[in-house]
Amino acid sequence: STAIDQLRAPCTIVHDVLEACKEWVQPGTTTEAIDAKVHALILSKGAYPSPLNYHGFPRSSCTSVNQVVCHGIPDDVPLEDGDMVNVDVSCYLNGYHGDASRMFAVGDLDDAGQALIRVTKECLDEAIAACGPGVNIAIIGDIISDLAHANGYGVVPTYCGHAIGRDFHMLPYIFHHRNNAQHLLQTGQVFTIEPMLIEDGSVDSHVLPQDGWTVVTNSGARSAQFEQTMVVTEDGVEVLT
Ligand code: MF3
Ligand code: CO
């Protein structure tokens, strides 16, 4: 079977794990407990969690709460009512990786947090809708930055989407801020789009020195992210996750 057929299995597992997270993300639950369930479900399907030991990452998923932009390490701090959390799930099966993430509101999230989540999802969906064979990937940054800025949000320029397949992160990288990339998508190419938006319009972040992974906003404002893995088809893209 083709590479795309092989890719469907890890991508479907990632989708199913994120669906299960809807039930697992609750006030009082720790991100460590969620990660343990993510890990167990991935292994039960015969797959391997791509983040585990990836450049030394210590867990099977990334959990990024409130002002954490990405690469949060699951820990023993209970989620609180009103938090927002991104769960980023990736796995390896059949020689291929799949990768996706979603935001989850913990209990009763304020209206501003819900709006940040909604617009970040719209940024991803509108970028996906614009992709197809012959499309320059720079359009992804145009669409995401226009919609984010219209809502007063900043687009994190430091972390990007990526081609994916036999390796977790492959070229070309996909930027979410306005950029001058010159790469035309080709039928069969597989890649992610994964915009990170910051609530106060700022764009700067830093890695916490104590763990070398957790990326937080410099301003302390909240951040949201959604990610999908997709393949370029004859007339657009098909989301695999
Ligand atoms: N899943 C992330 C991405 O979207 C990568 C996480 S790498 C890790 O590309 F090591 F931090 F897990
Ligand atoms: Co990714």
PDB file of C-alpha atoms and ligand atoms in Angstrom:
ATOM      1  CA  SER A   1       0.000   0.000   0.000  1.00  0.00           C
ATOM      2  CA  THR A   2       1.062   3.609  -0.434  1.00  0.00           C
ATOM      3  CA  ALA A   3       2.782   5.855   2.086  1.00  0.00           C
ATOM      4  CA  ILE A   4      -0.504   7.730   2.597  1.00  0.00           C
ATOM      5  CA  ASP A   5      -2.275   4.479   3.498  1.00  0.00           C
ATOM      6  CA  GLN A   6       0.479   3.780   6.049  1.00  0.00           C
ATOM      7  CA  LEU A   7       0.137   7.304   7.473  1.00  0.00           C
ATOM      8  CA  ARG A   8      -3.589   7.023   8.067  1.00  0.00           C
ATOM      9  CA  ALA A   9      -3.179   4.630  10.995  1.00  0.00           C
ATOM     10  CA  PRO A  10      -1.007   6.838  13.276  1.00  0.00           C
ATOM     11  CA  CYS A  11      -3.074   9.900  12.327  1.00  0.00           C
ATOM     12  CA  THR A  12      -6.339   8.130  13.196  1.00  0.00           C
ATOM     13  CA  ILE A  13      -4.912   7.099  16.567  1.00  0.00           C
ATOM     14  CA  VAL A  14      -3.939  10.714  17.298  1.00  0.00           C
ATOM     15  CA  HIS A  15      -7.506  11.786  16.413  1.00  0.00           C
ATOM     16  CA  ASP A  16      -9.041   9.122  18.657  1.00  0.00           C
ATOM     17  CA  VAL A  17      -6.770  10.045  21.595  1.00  0.00           C
ATOM     18  CA  LEU A  18      -7.744  13.732  21.300  1.00  0.00           C
ATOM     19  CA  GLU A  19     -11.427  12.742  21.226  1.00  0.00           C
ATOM     20  CA  ALA A  20     -10.883  10.775  24.450  1.00  0.00           C
ATOM     21  CA  CYS A  21      -9.201  13.822  26.022  1.00  0.00           C
ATOM     22  CA  LYS A  22     -12.597  15.599  26.027  1.00  0.00           C
ATOM     23  CA  GLU A  23     -13.551  13.297  28.921  1.00  0.00           C
ATOM     24  CA  TRP A  24     -10.116  13.195  30.536  1.00  0.00           C
ATOM     25  CA  VAL A  25      -9.611  16.975  30.881  1.00  0.00           C
ATOM     26  CA  GLN A  26     -11.513  17.954  34.050  1.00  0.00           C
ATOM     27  CA  PRO A  27     -10.967  20.332  36.985  1.00  0.00           C
ATOM     28  CA  GLY A  28      -8.835  18.577  39.641  1.00  0.00           C
ATOM     29  CA  THR A  29      -7.178  16.208  37.164  1.00  0.00           C
ATOM     30  CA  THR A  30      -3.428  16.528  36.707  1.00  0.00           C
ATOM     31  CA  THR A  31      -1.795  16.758  33.285  1.00  0.00           C
ATOM     32  CA  GLU A  32       0.359  13.795  34.431  1.00  0.00           C
ATOM     33  CA  ALA A  33      -2.817  11.704  34.801  1.00  0.00           C
ATOM     34  CA  ILE A  34      -4.003  12.769  31.338  1.00  0.00           C
ATOM     35  CA  ASP A  35      -0.579  11.918  29.884  1.00  0.00           C
ATOM     36  CA  ALA A  36      -0.687   8.460  31.478  1.00  0.00           C
ATOM     37  CA  LYS A  37      -4.019   7.806  29.715  1.00  0.00           C
ATOM     38  CA  VAL A  38      -2.667   9.167  26.418  1.00  0.00           C
ATOM     39  CA  HIS A  39       0.369   6.894  26.766  1.00  0.00           C
ATOM     40  CA  ALA A  40      -1.718   3.804  27.585  1.00  0.00           C
ATOM     41  CA  LEU A  41      -4.205   4.342  24.739  1.00  0.00           C
ATOM     42  CA  ILE A  42      -1.418   4.834  22.170  1.00  0.00           C
ATOM     43  CA  LEU A  43       0.365   1.666  23.339  1.00  0.00           C
ATOM     44  CA  SER A  44      -2.923  -0.288  23.336  1.00  0.00           C
ATOM     45  CA  LYS A  45      -3.184   0.437  19.592  1.00  0.00           C
ATOM     46  CA  GLY A  46       0.326  -0.896  18.962  1.00  0.00           C
ATOM     47  CA  ALA A  47       1.795   2.578  18.352  1.00  0.00           C
ATOM     48  CA  TYR A  48       4.589   4.559  20.086  1.00  0.00           C
ATOM     49  CA  PRO A  49       4.172   8.105  21.470  1.00  0.00           C
ATOM     50  CA  SER A  50       6.523  10.215  19.324  1.00  0.00           C
ATOM     51  CA  PRO A  51       7.359  12.843  22.019  1.00  0.00           C
ATOM     52  CA  LEU A  52       8.645  10.263  24.553  1.00  0.00           C
ATOM     53  CA  ASN A  53      12.442  10.670  24.701  1.00  0.00           C
ATOM     54  CA  TYR A  54      12.306  12.930  21.604  1.00  0.00           C
ATOM     55  CA  HIS A  55      15.464  15.001  22.190  1.00  0.00           C
ATOM     56  CA  GLY A  56      15.026  13.912  25.806  1.00  0.00           C
ATOM     57  CA  PHE A  57      11.399  15.002  26.255  1.00  0.00           C
ATOM     58  CA  PRO A  58      10.277  13.088  29.384  1.00  0.00           C
ATOM     59  CA  ARG A  59       6.567  12.388  28.666  1.00  0.00           C
ATOM     60  CA  SER A  60       4.291  11.025  25.944  1.00  0.00           C
ATOM     61  CA  SER A  61       2.347  14.235  25.231  1.00  0.00           C
ATOM     62  CA  CYS A  62       2.720  17.997  25.645  1.00  0.00           C
ATOM     63  CA  THR A  63       0.224  19.765  27.920  1.00  0.00           C
ATOM     64  CA  SER A  64       0.326  23.564  27.752  1.00  0.00           C
ATOM     65  CA  VAL A  65      -1.797  25.434  30.314  1.00  0.00           C
ATOM     66  CA  ASN A  66      -2.816  29.135  30.088  1.00  0.00           C
ATOM     67  CA  GLN A  67       0.365  31.203  29.497  1.00  0.00           C
ATOM     68  CA  VAL A  68       2.278  28.141  28.253  1.00  0.00           C
ATOM     69  CA  VAL A  69       2.648  28.479  24.470  1.00  0.00           C
ATOM     70  CA  CYS A  70       3.740  24.886  23.710  1.00  0.00           C
ATOM     71  CA  HIS A  71       5.919  21.955  24.868  1.00  0.00           C
ATOM     72  CA  GLY A  72       4.496  21.970  28.413  1.00  0.00           C
ATOM     73  CA  ILE A  73       5.586  18.878  30.363  1.00  0.00           C
ATOM     74  CA  PRO A  74       2.729  16.950  32.033  1.00  0.00           C
ATOM     75  CA  ASP A  75       3.075  17.361  35.815  1.00  0.00           C
ATOM     76  CA  ASP A  76       1.312  16.832  39.145  1.00  0.00           C
ATOM     77  CA  VAL A  77      -0.386  20.254  39.336  1.00  0.00           C
ATOM     78  CA  PRO A  78      -4.190  19.820  39.287  1.00  0.00           C
ATOM     79  CA  LEU A  79      -6.050  21.649  36.512  1.00  0.00           C
ATOM     80  CA  GLU A  80      -8.297  24.382  37.935  1.00  0.00           C
ATOM     81  CA  ASP A  81     -11.747  25.505  36.921  1.00  0.00           C
ATOM     82  CA  GLY A  82     -11.249  28.282  34.332  1.00  0.00           C
ATOM     83  CA  ASP A  83      -7.926  26.997  32.975  1.00  0.00           C
ATOM     84  CA  MET A  84      -7.393  26.367  29.286  1.00  0.00           C
ATOM     85  CA  VAL A  85      -5.064  23.584  28.166  1.00  0.00           C
ATOM     86  CA  ASN A  86      -3.613  22.394  24.875  1.00  0.00           C
ATOM     87  CA  VAL A  87      -2.998  18.648  24.624  1.00  0.00           C
ATOM     88  CA  ASP A  88      -0.521  17.839  21.815  1.00  0.00           C
ATOM     89  CA  VAL A  89      -0.542  14.165  20.789  1.00  0.00           C
ATOM     90  CA  SER A  90       1.775  12.460  18.301  1.00  0.00           C
ATOM     91  CA  CYS A  91       2.427   8.801  17.586  1.00  0.00           C
ATOM     92  CA  TYR A  92       4.462   6.473  15.385  1.00  0.00           C
ATOM     93  CA  LEU A  93       3.090   3.378  13.620  1.00  0.00           C
ATOM     94  CA  ASN A  94       3.842   1.608  10.307  1.00  0.00           C
ATOM     95  CA  GLY A  95       7.021   3.702  10.017  1.00  0.00           C
ATOM     96  CA  TYR A  96       5.128   7.017  10.006  1.00  0.00           C
ATOM     97  CA  HIS A  97       4.249   9.783  12.483  1.00  0.00           C
ATOM     98  CA  GLY A  98       0.944  11.620  12.992  1.00  0.00           C
ATOM     99  CA  ASP A  99       0.676  14.871  14.987  1.00  0.00           C
ATOM    100  CA  ALA A 100      -2.226  17.039  16.206  1.00  0.00           C
ATOM    101  CA  SER A 101      -3.322  19.175  19.141  1.00  0.00           C
ATOM    102  CA  ARG A 102      -6.456  20.837  20.462  1.00  0.00           C
ATOM    103  CA  MET A 103      -7.499  23.268  23.192  1.00  0.00           C
ATOM    104  CA  PHE A 104      -9.736  22.169  26.051  1.00  0.00           C
ATOM    105  CA  ALA A 105     -11.586  24.483  28.436  1.00  0.00           C
ATOM    106  CA  VAL A 106     -11.329  23.256  32.028  1.00  0.00           C
ATOM    107  CA  GLY A 107     -14.741  23.700  33.642  1.00  0.00           C
ATOM    108  CA  ASP A 108     -16.094  27.230  33.219  1.00  0.00           C
ATOM    109  CA  LEU A 109     -13.703  29.276  31.028  1.00  0.00           C
ATOM    110  CA  ASP A 110     -14.195  33.061  30.762  1.00  0.00           C
ATOM    111  CA  ASP A 111     -15.510  34.592  27.531  1.00  0.00           C
ATOM    112  CA  ALA A 112     -12.107  36.029  26.562  1.00  0.00           C
ATOM    113  CA  GLY A 113     -10.509  32.597  26.844  1.00  0.00           C
ATOM    114  CA  GLN A 114     -13.283  31.015  24.793  1.00  0.00           C
ATOM    115  CA  ALA A 115     -12.821  33.699  22.119  1.00  0.00           C
ATOM    116  CA  LEU A 116      -9.056  33.060  21.969  1.00  0.00           C
ATOM    117  CA  ILE A 117      -9.711  29.345  21.485  1.00  0.00           C
ATOM    118  CA  ARG A 118     -12.387  29.969  18.840  1.00  0.00           C
ATOM    119  CA  VAL A 119     -10.245  32.354  16.776  1.00  0.00           C
ATOM    120  CA  THR A 120      -7.163  30.106  16.982  1.00  0.00           C
ATOM    121  CA  LYS A 121      -9.263  27.221  15.622  1.00  0.00           C
ATOM    122  CA  GLU A 122     -10.609  29.504  12.862  1.00  0.00           C
ATOM    123  CA  CYS A 123      -7.031  30.468  11.936  1.00  0.00           C
ATOM    124  CA  LEU A 124      -6.141  26.790  11.474  1.00  0.00           C
ATOM    125  CA  ASP A 125      -9.345  25.973   9.581  1.00  0.00           C
ATOM    126  CA  GLU A 126      -9.045  28.962   7.208  1.00  0.00           C
ATOM    127  CA  ALA A 127      -5.405  28.153   6.498  1.00  0.00           C
ATOM    128  CA  ILE A 128      -6.329  24.534   5.765  1.00  0.00           C
ATOM    129  CA  ALA A 129      -9.105  25.684   3.406  1.00  0.00           C
ATOM    130  CA  ALA A 130      -6.603  27.738   1.368  1.00  0.00           C
ATOM    131  CA  CYS A 131      -4.119  24.877   0.836  1.00  0.00           C
ATOM    132  CA  GLY A 132      -3.892  22.693  -2.252  1.00  0.00           C
ATOM    133  CA  PRO A 133      -1.578  21.729  -5.113  1.00  0.00           C
ATOM    134  CA  GLY A 134       0.390  24.688  -6.497  1.00  0.00           C
ATOM    135  CA  VAL A 135      -0.379  26.917  -3.494  1.00  0.00           C
ATOM    136  CA  ASN A 136       2.594  28.781  -1.981  1.00  0.00           C
ATOM    137  CA  ILE A 137       2.885  27.958   1.747  1.00  0.00           C
ATOM    138  CA  ALA A 138       3.435  31.667   2.542  1.00  0.00           C
ATOM    139  CA  ILE A 139      -0.352  32.099   2.192  1.00  0.00           C
ATOM    140  CA  ILE A 140      -0.712  30.212   5.500  1.00  0.00           C
ATOM    141  CA  GLY A 141       1.066  33.029   7.339  1.00  0.00           C
ATOM    142  CA  ASP A 142      -0.988  35.676   5.530  1.00  0.00           C
ATOM    143  CA  ILE A 143      -4.309  34.100   6.505  1.00  0.00           C
ATOM    144  CA  ILE A 144      -3.400  33.350  10.121  1.00  0.00           C
ATOM    145  CA  SER A 145      -1.809  36.729  10.837  1.00  0.00           C
ATOM    146  CA  ASP A 146      -4.694  38.658   9.219  1.00  0.00           C
ATOM    147  CA  LEU A 147      -7.344  36.891  11.321  1.00  0.00           C
ATOM    148  CA  ALA A 148      -5.281  36.963  14.524  1.00  0.00           C
ATOM    149  CA  HIS A 149      -4.468  40.674  14.206  1.00  0.00           C
ATOM    150  CA  ALA A 150      -8.110  41.544  13.393  1.00  0.00           C
ATOM    151  CA  ASN A 151      -8.936  40.090  16.828  1.00  0.00           C
ATOM    152  CA  GLY A 152      -6.045  41.793  18.663  1.00  0.00           C
ATOM    153  CA  TYR A 153      -3.988  38.609  19.048  1.00  0.00           C
ATOM    154  CA  GLY A 154      -0.300  38.044  18.389  1.00  0.00           C
ATOM    155  CA  VAL A 155       1.089  35.165  16.283  1.00  0.00           C
ATOM    156  CA  VAL A 156       4.065  33.322  17.802  1.00  0.00           C
ATOM    157  CA  PRO A 157       6.832  33.309  15.149  1.00  0.00           C
ATOM    158  CA  THR A 158       9.297  31.046  16.976  1.00  0.00           C
ATOM    159  CA  TYR A 159       7.646  27.615  16.521  1.00  0.00           C
ATOM    160  CA  CYS A 160       6.256  26.338  13.254  1.00  0.00           C
ATOM    161  CA  GLY A 161       4.408  23.614  11.428  1.00  0.00           C
ATOM    162  CA  HIS A 162       6.392  21.079   9.459  1.00  0.00           C
ATOM    163  CA  ALA A 163       6.364  18.329   6.906  1.00  0.00           C
ATOM    164  CA  ILE A 164       5.894  14.973   8.648  1.00  0.00           C
ATOM    165  CA  GLY A 165       6.136  11.333   7.656  1.00  0.00           C
ATOM    166  CA  ARG A 166       9.036   8.949   8.194  1.00  0.00           C
ATOM    167  CA  ASP A 167      10.446  11.568  10.588  1.00  0.00           C
ATOM    168  CA  PHE A 168       8.534  13.615  13.176  1.00  0.00           C
ATOM    169  CA  HIS A 169       9.739  17.019  11.905  1.00  0.00           C
ATOM    170  CA  MET A 170      10.780  17.434   8.269  1.00  0.00           C
ATOM    171  CA  LEU A 171      11.310  20.274   5.787  1.00  0.00           C
ATOM    172  CA  PRO A 172       9.699  22.510   4.726  1.00  0.00           C
ATOM    173  CA  TYR A 173       8.799  24.309   7.956  1.00  0.00           C
ATOM    174  CA  ILE A 174       5.431  26.071   7.879  1.00  0.00           C
ATOM    175  CA  PHE A 175       5.398  29.569   9.376  1.00  0.00           C
ATOM    176  CA  HIS A 176       2.230  31.029  10.891  1.00  0.00           C
ATOM    177  CA  HIS A 177       3.313  34.693  10.885  1.00  0.00           C
ATOM    178  CA  ARG A 178       3.596  36.727   7.676  1.00  0.00           C
ATOM    179  CA  ASN A 179       6.629  35.439   5.750  1.00  0.00           C
ATOM    180  CA  ASN A 180       8.318  35.209   2.360  1.00  0.00           C
ATOM    181  CA  ALA A 181       8.529  31.432   1.980  1.00  0.00           C
ATOM    182  CA  GLN A 182       8.566  30.186  -1.623  1.00  0.00           C
ATOM    183  CA  HIS A 183       7.388  26.608  -1.651  1.00  0.00           C
ATOM    184  CA  LEU A 184       4.517  25.343  -3.791  1.00  0.00           C
ATOM    185  CA  LEU A 185       2.530  22.486  -2.255  1.00  0.00           C
ATOM    186  CA  GLN A 186       2.504  19.267  -4.289  1.00  0.00           C
ATOM    187  CA  THR A 187      -0.073  16.493  -4.336  1.00  0.00           C
ATOM    188  CA  GLY A 188       0.886  13.845  -1.771  1.00  0.00           C
ATOM    189  CA  GLN A 189       2.875  16.156   0.495  1.00  0.00           C
ATOM    190  CA  VAL A 190       2.082  15.647   4.187  1.00  0.00           C
ATOM    191  CA  PHE A 191       2.521  18.490   6.673  1.00  0.00           C
ATOM    192  CA  THR A 192       1.154  20.157   9.798  1.00  0.00           C
ATOM    193  CA  ILE A 193      -0.229  23.617  10.485  1.00  0.00           C
ATOM    194  CA  GLU A 194      -0.183  24.529  14.207  1.00  0.00           C
ATOM    195  CA  PRO A 195      -0.726  28.244  14.936  1.00  0.00           C
ATOM    196  CA  MET A 196      -0.031  29.633  18.427  1.00  0.00           C
ATOM    197  CA  LEU A 197      -1.828  32.904  19.267  1.00  0.00           C
ATOM    198  CA  ILE A 198      -1.295  35.179  22.295  1.00  0.00           C
ATOM    199  CA  GLU A 199      -4.246  36.929  23.888  1.00  0.00           C
ATOM    200  CA  ASP A 200      -2.675  40.383  24.459  1.00  0.00           C
ATOM    201  CA  GLY A 201      -1.223  40.790  20.952  1.00  0.00           C
ATOM    202  CA  SER A 202       2.354  40.120  22.029  1.00  0.00           C
ATOM    203  CA  VAL A 203       4.535  37.577  20.205  1.00  0.00           C
ATOM    204  CA  ASP A 204       7.525  36.941  22.463  1.00  0.00           C
ATOM    205  CA  SER A 205       8.155  33.787  24.475  1.00  0.00           C
ATOM    206  CA  HIS A 206      10.967  32.021  26.282  1.00  0.00           C
ATOM    207  CA  VAL A 207      11.841  28.501  27.413  1.00  0.00           C
ATOM    208  CA  LEU A 208      11.781  27.926  31.180  1.00  0.00           C
ATOM    209  CA  PRO A 209      15.418  27.374  32.234  1.00  0.00           C
ATOM    210  CA  GLN A 210      14.454  24.893  34.950  1.00  0.00           C
ATOM    211  CA  ASP A 211      13.185  22.249  32.507  1.00  0.00           C
ATOM    212  CA  GLY A 212      14.527  23.318  29.088  1.00  0.00           C
ATOM    213  CA  TRP A 213      11.165  22.616  27.381  1.00  0.00           C
ATOM    214  CA  THR A 214       8.214  24.660  28.629  1.00  0.00           C
ATOM    215  CA  VAL A 215       7.634  27.705  26.393  1.00  0.00           C
ATOM    216  CA  VAL A 216       5.824  30.574  28.157  1.00  0.00           C
ATOM    217  CA  THR A 217       4.723  34.002  26.976  1.00  0.00           C
ATOM    218  CA  ASN A 218       7.023  36.818  28.115  1.00  0.00           C
ATOM    219  CA  SER A 219       3.983  38.964  28.941  1.00  0.00           C
ATOM    220  CA  GLY A 220       2.235  36.284  30.997  1.00  0.00           C
ATOM    221  CA  ALA A 221      -0.815  36.487  28.714  1.00  0.00           C
ATOM    222  CA  ARG A 222      -2.590  33.280  27.747  1.00  0.00           C
ATOM    223  CA  SER A 223      -1.830  31.396  24.526  1.00  0.00           C
ATOM    224  CA  ALA A 224      -3.829  28.924  22.450  1.00  0.00           C
ATOM    225  CA  GLN A 225      -2.862  26.427  19.741  1.00  0.00           C
ATOM    226  CA  PHE A 226      -4.513  23.931  17.387  1.00  0.00           C
ATOM    227  CA  GLU A 227      -2.699  21.528  15.060  1.00  0.00           C
ATOM    228  CA  GLN A 228      -3.654  19.078  12.301  1.00  0.00           C
ATOM    229  CA  THR A 229      -1.695  16.765  10.006  1.00  0.00           C
ATOM    230  CA  MET A 230      -2.909  16.867   6.384  1.00  0.00           C
ATOM    231  CA  VAL A 231      -2.069  15.563   2.905  1.00  0.00           C
ATOM    232  CA  VAL A 232      -2.290  17.575  -0.313  1.00  0.00           C
ATOM    233  CA  THR A 233      -4.928  16.087  -2.662  1.00  0.00           C
ATOM    234  CA  GLU A 234      -5.876  16.847  -6.288  1.00  0.00           C
ATOM    235  CA  ASP A 235      -8.091  19.766  -5.271  1.00  0.00           C
ATOM    236  CA  GLY A 236      -7.138  20.788  -1.716  1.00  0.00           C
ATOM    237  CA  VAL A 237      -5.968  18.959   1.398  1.00  0.00           C
ATOM    238  CA  GLU A 238      -7.378  16.061   3.378  1.00  0.00           C
ATOM    239  CA  VAL A 239      -7.013  16.358   7.155  1.00  0.00           C
ATOM    240  CA  LEU A 240      -5.720  13.011   8.448  1.00  0.00           C
ATOM    241  CA  THR A 241      -5.994  13.708  12.181  1.00  0.00           C
TER     242      THR A 241
HETATM  243  N1  MF3 B   1       3.950  17.809  18.854  1.00  0.00           N
HETATM  244  C1  MF3 B   1       4.848  18.924  18.745  1.00  0.00           C
HETATM  245  C2  MF3 B   1       4.659  19.472  17.354  1.00  0.00           C
HETATM  246  O1  MF3 B   1       3.611  19.891  17.076  1.00  0.00           O
HETATM  247  C3  MF3 B   1       6.256  18.535  19.003  1.00  0.00           C
HETATM  248  C4  MF3 B   1       6.488  18.130  20.378  1.00  0.00           C
HETATM  249  S1  MF3 B   1       8.114  17.658  20.532  1.00  0.00           S
HETATM  250  C5  MF3 B   1       8.251  17.350  22.152  1.00  0.00           C
HETATM  251  O2  MF3 B   1       5.493  19.473  16.492  1.00  0.00           O
HETATM  252  F1  MF3 B   1       9.368  16.771  22.314  1.00  0.00           F
HETATM  253  F2  MF3 B   1       8.143  18.475  22.810  1.00  0.00           F
HETATM  254  F3  MF3 B   1       7.287  16.557  22.526  1.00  0.00           F
HETATM  255 CO    CO B   2       3.716  19.435  14.947  1.00  0.00          CO
END
